Short mmCIF file of C-alpha atoms in Angstrom, two decimals:
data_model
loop_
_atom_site.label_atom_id
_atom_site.label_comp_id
_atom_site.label_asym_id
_atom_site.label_seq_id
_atom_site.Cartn_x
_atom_site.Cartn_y
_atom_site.Cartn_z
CA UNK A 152 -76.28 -25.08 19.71
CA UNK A 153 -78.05 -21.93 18.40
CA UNK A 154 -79.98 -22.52 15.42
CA UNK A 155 -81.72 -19.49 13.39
CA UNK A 156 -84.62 -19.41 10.61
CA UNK A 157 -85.51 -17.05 8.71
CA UNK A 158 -85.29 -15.21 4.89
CA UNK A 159 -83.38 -13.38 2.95
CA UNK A 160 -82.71 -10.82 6.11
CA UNK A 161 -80.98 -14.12 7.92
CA UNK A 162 -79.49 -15.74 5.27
CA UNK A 163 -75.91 -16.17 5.16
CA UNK A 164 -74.48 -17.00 1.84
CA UNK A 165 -71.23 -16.11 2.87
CA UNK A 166 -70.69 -18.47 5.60
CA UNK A 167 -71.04 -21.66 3.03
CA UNK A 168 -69.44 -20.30 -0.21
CA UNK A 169 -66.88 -17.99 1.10
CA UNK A 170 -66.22 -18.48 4.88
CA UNK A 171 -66.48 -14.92 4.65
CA UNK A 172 -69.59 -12.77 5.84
CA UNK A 173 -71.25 -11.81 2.12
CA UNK A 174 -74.23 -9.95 1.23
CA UNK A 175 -74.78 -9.43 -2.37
CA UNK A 176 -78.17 -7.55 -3.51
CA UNK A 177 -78.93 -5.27 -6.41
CA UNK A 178 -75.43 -6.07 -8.03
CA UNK A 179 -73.42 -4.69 -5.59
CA UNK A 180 -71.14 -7.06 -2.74
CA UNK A 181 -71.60 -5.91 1.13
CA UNK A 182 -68.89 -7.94 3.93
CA UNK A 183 -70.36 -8.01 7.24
CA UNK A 184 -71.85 -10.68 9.86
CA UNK A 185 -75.43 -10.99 9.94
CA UNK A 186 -77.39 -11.83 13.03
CA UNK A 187 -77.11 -15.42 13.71
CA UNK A 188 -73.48 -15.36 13.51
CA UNK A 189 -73.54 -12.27 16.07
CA UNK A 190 -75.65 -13.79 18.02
CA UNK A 191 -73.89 -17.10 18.48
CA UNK A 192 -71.00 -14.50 19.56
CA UNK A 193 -73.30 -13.29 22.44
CA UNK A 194 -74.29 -16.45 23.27
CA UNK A 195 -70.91 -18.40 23.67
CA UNK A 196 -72.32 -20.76 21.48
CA UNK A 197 -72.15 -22.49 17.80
CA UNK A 198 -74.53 -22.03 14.99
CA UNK A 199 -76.22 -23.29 12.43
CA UNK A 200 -78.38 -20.90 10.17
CA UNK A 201 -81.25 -22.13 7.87
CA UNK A 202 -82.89 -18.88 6.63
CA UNK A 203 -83.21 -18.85 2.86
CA UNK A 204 -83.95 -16.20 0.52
CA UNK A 205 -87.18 -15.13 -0.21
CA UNK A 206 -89.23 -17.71 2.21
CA UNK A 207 -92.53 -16.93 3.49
CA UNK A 208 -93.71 -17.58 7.20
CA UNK A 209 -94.78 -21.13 6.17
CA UNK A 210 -91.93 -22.30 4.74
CA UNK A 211 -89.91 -21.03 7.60
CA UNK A 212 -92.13 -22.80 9.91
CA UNK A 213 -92.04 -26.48 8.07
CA UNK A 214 -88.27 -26.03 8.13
CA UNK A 215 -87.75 -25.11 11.63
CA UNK A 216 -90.27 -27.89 12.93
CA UNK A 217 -88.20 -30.70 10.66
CA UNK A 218 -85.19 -29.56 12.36
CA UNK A 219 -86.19 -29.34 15.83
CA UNK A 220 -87.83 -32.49 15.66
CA UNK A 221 -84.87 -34.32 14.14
CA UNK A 222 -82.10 -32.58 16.27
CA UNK A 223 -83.44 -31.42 19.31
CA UNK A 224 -81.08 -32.89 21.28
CA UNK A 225 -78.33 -30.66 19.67
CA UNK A 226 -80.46 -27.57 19.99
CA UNK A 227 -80.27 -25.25 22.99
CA UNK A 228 -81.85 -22.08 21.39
CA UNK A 229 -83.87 -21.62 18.20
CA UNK A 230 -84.17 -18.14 17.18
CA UNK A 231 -86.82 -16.97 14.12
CA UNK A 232 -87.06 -13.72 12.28
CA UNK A 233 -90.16 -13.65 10.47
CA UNK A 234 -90.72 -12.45 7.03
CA UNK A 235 -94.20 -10.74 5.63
CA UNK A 236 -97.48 -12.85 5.73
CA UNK A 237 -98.27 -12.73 2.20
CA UNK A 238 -95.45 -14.97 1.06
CA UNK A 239 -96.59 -18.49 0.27
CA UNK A 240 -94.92 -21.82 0.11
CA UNK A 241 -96.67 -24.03 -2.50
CA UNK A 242 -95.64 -27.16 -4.81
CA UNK A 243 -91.80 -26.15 -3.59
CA UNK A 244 -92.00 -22.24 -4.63
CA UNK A 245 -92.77 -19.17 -3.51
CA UNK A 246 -95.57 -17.21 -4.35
CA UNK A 247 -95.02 -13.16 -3.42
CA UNK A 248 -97.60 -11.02 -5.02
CA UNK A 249 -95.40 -7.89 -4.53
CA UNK A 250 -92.54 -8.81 -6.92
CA UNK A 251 -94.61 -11.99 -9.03
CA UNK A 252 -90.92 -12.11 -11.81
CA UNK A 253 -89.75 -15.50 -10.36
CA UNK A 254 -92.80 -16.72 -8.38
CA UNK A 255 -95.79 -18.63 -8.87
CA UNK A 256 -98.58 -16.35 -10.89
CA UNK A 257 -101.86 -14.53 -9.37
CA UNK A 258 -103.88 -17.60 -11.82
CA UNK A 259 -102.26 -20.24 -9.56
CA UNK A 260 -102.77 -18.07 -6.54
CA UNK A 261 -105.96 -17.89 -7.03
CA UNK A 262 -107.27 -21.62 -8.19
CA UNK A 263 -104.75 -22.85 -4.34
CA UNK A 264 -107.45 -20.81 -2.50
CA UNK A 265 -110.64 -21.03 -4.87
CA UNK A 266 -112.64 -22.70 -2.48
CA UNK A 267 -112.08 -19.23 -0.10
CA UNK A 268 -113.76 -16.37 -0.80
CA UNK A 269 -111.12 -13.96 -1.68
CA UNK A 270 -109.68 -11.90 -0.01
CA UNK A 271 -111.76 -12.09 3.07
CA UNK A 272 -111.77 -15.31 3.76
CA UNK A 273 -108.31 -15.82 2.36
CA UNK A 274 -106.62 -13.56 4.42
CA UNK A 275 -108.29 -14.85 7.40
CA UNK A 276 -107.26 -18.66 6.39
CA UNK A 277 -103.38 -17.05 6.14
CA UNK A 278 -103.85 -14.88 9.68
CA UNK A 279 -104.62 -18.50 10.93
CA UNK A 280 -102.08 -20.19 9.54
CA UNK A 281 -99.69 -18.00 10.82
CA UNK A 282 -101.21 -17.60 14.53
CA UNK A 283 -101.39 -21.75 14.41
CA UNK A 284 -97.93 -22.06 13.44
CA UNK A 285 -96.94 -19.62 16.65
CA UNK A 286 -98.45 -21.54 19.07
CA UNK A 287 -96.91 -24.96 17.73
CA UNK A 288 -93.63 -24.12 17.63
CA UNK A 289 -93.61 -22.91 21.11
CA UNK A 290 -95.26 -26.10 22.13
CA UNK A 291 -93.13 -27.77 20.21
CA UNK A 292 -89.69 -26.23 21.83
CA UNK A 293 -91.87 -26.37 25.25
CA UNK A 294 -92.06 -30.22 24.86
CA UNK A 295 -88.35 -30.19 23.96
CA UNK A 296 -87.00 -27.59 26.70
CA UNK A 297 -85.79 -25.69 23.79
CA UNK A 298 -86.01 -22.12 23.84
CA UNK A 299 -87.68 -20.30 21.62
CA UNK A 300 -86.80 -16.01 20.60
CA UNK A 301 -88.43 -15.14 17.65
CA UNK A 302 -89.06 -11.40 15.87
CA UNK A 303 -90.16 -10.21 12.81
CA UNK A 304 -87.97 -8.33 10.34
CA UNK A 305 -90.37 -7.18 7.69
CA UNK A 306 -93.97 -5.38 7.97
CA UNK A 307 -96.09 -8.39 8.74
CA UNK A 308 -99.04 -6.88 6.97
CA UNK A 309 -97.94 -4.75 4.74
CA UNK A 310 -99.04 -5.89 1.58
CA UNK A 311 -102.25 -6.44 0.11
CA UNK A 312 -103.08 -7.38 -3.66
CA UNK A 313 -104.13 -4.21 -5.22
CA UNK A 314 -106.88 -5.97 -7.13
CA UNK A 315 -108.50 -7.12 -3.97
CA UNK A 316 -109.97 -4.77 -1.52
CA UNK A 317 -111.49 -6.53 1.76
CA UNK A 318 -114.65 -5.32 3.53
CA UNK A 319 -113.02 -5.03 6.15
CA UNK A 320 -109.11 -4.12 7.10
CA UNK A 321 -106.94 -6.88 7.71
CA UNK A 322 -106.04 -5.29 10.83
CA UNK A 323 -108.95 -5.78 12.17
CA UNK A 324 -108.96 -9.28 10.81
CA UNK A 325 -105.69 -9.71 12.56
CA UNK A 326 -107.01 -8.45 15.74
CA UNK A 327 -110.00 -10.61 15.51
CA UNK A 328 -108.15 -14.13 14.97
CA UNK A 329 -105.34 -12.98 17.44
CA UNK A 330 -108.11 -12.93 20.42
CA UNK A 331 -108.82 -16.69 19.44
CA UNK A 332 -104.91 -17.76 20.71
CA UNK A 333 -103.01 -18.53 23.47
CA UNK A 334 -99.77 -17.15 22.87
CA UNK A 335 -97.37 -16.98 25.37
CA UNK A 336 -95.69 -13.17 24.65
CA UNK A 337 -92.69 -13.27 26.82
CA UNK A 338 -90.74 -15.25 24.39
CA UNK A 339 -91.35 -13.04 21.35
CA UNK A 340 -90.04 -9.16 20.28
CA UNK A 341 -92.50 -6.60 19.21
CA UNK A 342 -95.03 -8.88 19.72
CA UNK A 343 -97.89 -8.35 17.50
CA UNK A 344 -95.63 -7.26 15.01
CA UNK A 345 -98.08 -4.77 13.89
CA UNK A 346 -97.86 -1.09 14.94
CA UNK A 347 -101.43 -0.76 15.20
CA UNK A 348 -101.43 -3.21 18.02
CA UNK A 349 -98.49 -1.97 19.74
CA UNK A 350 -96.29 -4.22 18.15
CA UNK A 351 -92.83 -4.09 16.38
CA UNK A 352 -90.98 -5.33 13.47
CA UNK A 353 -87.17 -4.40 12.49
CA UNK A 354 -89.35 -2.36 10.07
CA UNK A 355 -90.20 -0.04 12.00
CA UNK A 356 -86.74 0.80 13.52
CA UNK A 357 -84.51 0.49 11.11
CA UNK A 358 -83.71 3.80 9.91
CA UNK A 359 -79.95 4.24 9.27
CA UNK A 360 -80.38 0.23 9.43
CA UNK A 361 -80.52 -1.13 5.81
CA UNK A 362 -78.14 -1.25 2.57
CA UNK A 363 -80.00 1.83 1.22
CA UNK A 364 -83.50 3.64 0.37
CA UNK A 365 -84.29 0.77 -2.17
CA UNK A 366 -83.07 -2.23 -0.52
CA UNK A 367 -84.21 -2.71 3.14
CA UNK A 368 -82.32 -5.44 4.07
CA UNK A 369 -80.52 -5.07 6.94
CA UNK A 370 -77.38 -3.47 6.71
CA UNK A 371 -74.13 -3.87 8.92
CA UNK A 372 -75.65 -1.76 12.09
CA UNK A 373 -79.38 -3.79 10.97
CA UNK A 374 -77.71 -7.13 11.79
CA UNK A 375 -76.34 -5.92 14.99
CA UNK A 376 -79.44 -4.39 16.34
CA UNK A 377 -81.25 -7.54 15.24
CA UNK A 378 -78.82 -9.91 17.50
CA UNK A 379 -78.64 -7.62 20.62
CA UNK A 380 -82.34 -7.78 20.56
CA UNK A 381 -82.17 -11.55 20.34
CA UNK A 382 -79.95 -11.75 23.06
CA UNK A 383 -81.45 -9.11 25.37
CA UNK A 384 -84.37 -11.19 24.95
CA UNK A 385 -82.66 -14.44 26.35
CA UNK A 386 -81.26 -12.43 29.65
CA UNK A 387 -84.79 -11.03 30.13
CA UNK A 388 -86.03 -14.75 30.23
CA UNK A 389 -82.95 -16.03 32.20
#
């Protein structure tokens, strides 16, 4: 069985409440499949999707490690589209400080992280956190004989608070705590995810991709590109 993690770019509301394929953002209703239901298409093989709007890398991580550890024996693929780094999971919300309506407030943000020097050392703590939670789950899938695509769908790095200017980029912070893993590449698209690297998101691709200007989420030609990559991926590795 395929099973896919992931945001609001791989949730499928549709699938549970209308056995239909339904996107609804910025009041207007879009009918299409989204990747993890193409992709179990290409792959011959049932589904189960677990992405849920609005989750940041952490969240997606704690979920996908529950499940693999609990039904590994069902799984045959996992497949992960990333969302942005600065989305965090804390006491059971998010906290995004692009769109704070909704989330947890820059005064709770900041007293989670107090004891970090901000944003330096904060951002470095969240580059490491990210980075750590890599390598595990492809130990983790490794251990398992699972195997493991994963991709990212929005800019990894592309926000930082305005209020908080680092002394130095967090590219090169990225670059920096990148050099101090052992990440196996082969298994991952666009790999570092950042274009300064060499790397590649949907981001970066997706024109003529998304619902419109203002909302980048993948539109009906988005969610195919996304599973073809996917499944590219898992001939290149057969």
């Amino acid at each position: 069985m395929l099973y896919t993690f992931g945001c609001s770019y791989t949730e499928d509301e549709g699938e549970a409440h209308l056995k239909d394929n339904l996107v609804y953002h910025l009041g207007k209703t879009y009918y299409f499949p989204k990747w993890p239901k193409l992709l179990s298409q290409h792959l011959s093989m049932e589904y189960k999707n677990f992405g849920v709007g609005g989750s940041g890398n952490d969240q997606i991580f704690y979920h996908a490690v529950n499940e693999i550890v609990h039904n590994h024996n069902d799984i045959d693929t996992v497949a992960i589209l990333w969302s942005a780094m600065w989305r965090f999971w804390v006491y059971g919300k998010n906290f995004n400080p692009k769109n704070p309506n909704g989330y947890l407030d820059y005064g709770v943000y900041t007293h989670l992280l107090k004891e970090f020097e901000y944003p330096n050392q904060a951002t470095k703590f969240q580059i490491n956190c990210f980075l750590k939670n890599i390598t595990t789950l492809q130990k983790l899938c490794d251990d398992y004989n699972i195997k493991l695509l994963q991709w990212c769908g929005t800019g990894l790095l592309e926000y930082t608070p305005p209020q908080h200017k680092p002394n130095y980029s967090i590219m090169e912070q990225f670059e920096e705590e990148l050099q101090k893993y052992d990440i196996d590449e082969t298994n991952i698209i666009g790999w570092p995810f950042t274009r300064d690297l060499g790397g590649m998101t949907f981001w970066d691709i997706n024109k003529g991709m998304t619902i419109s200007e203002e909302d980048s989420h993948p539109n009906a030609k988005g969610h195919e590109l996304i599973a073809r990559y996917f499944y590219e991926n898992t001939i290149s590795e057969s």
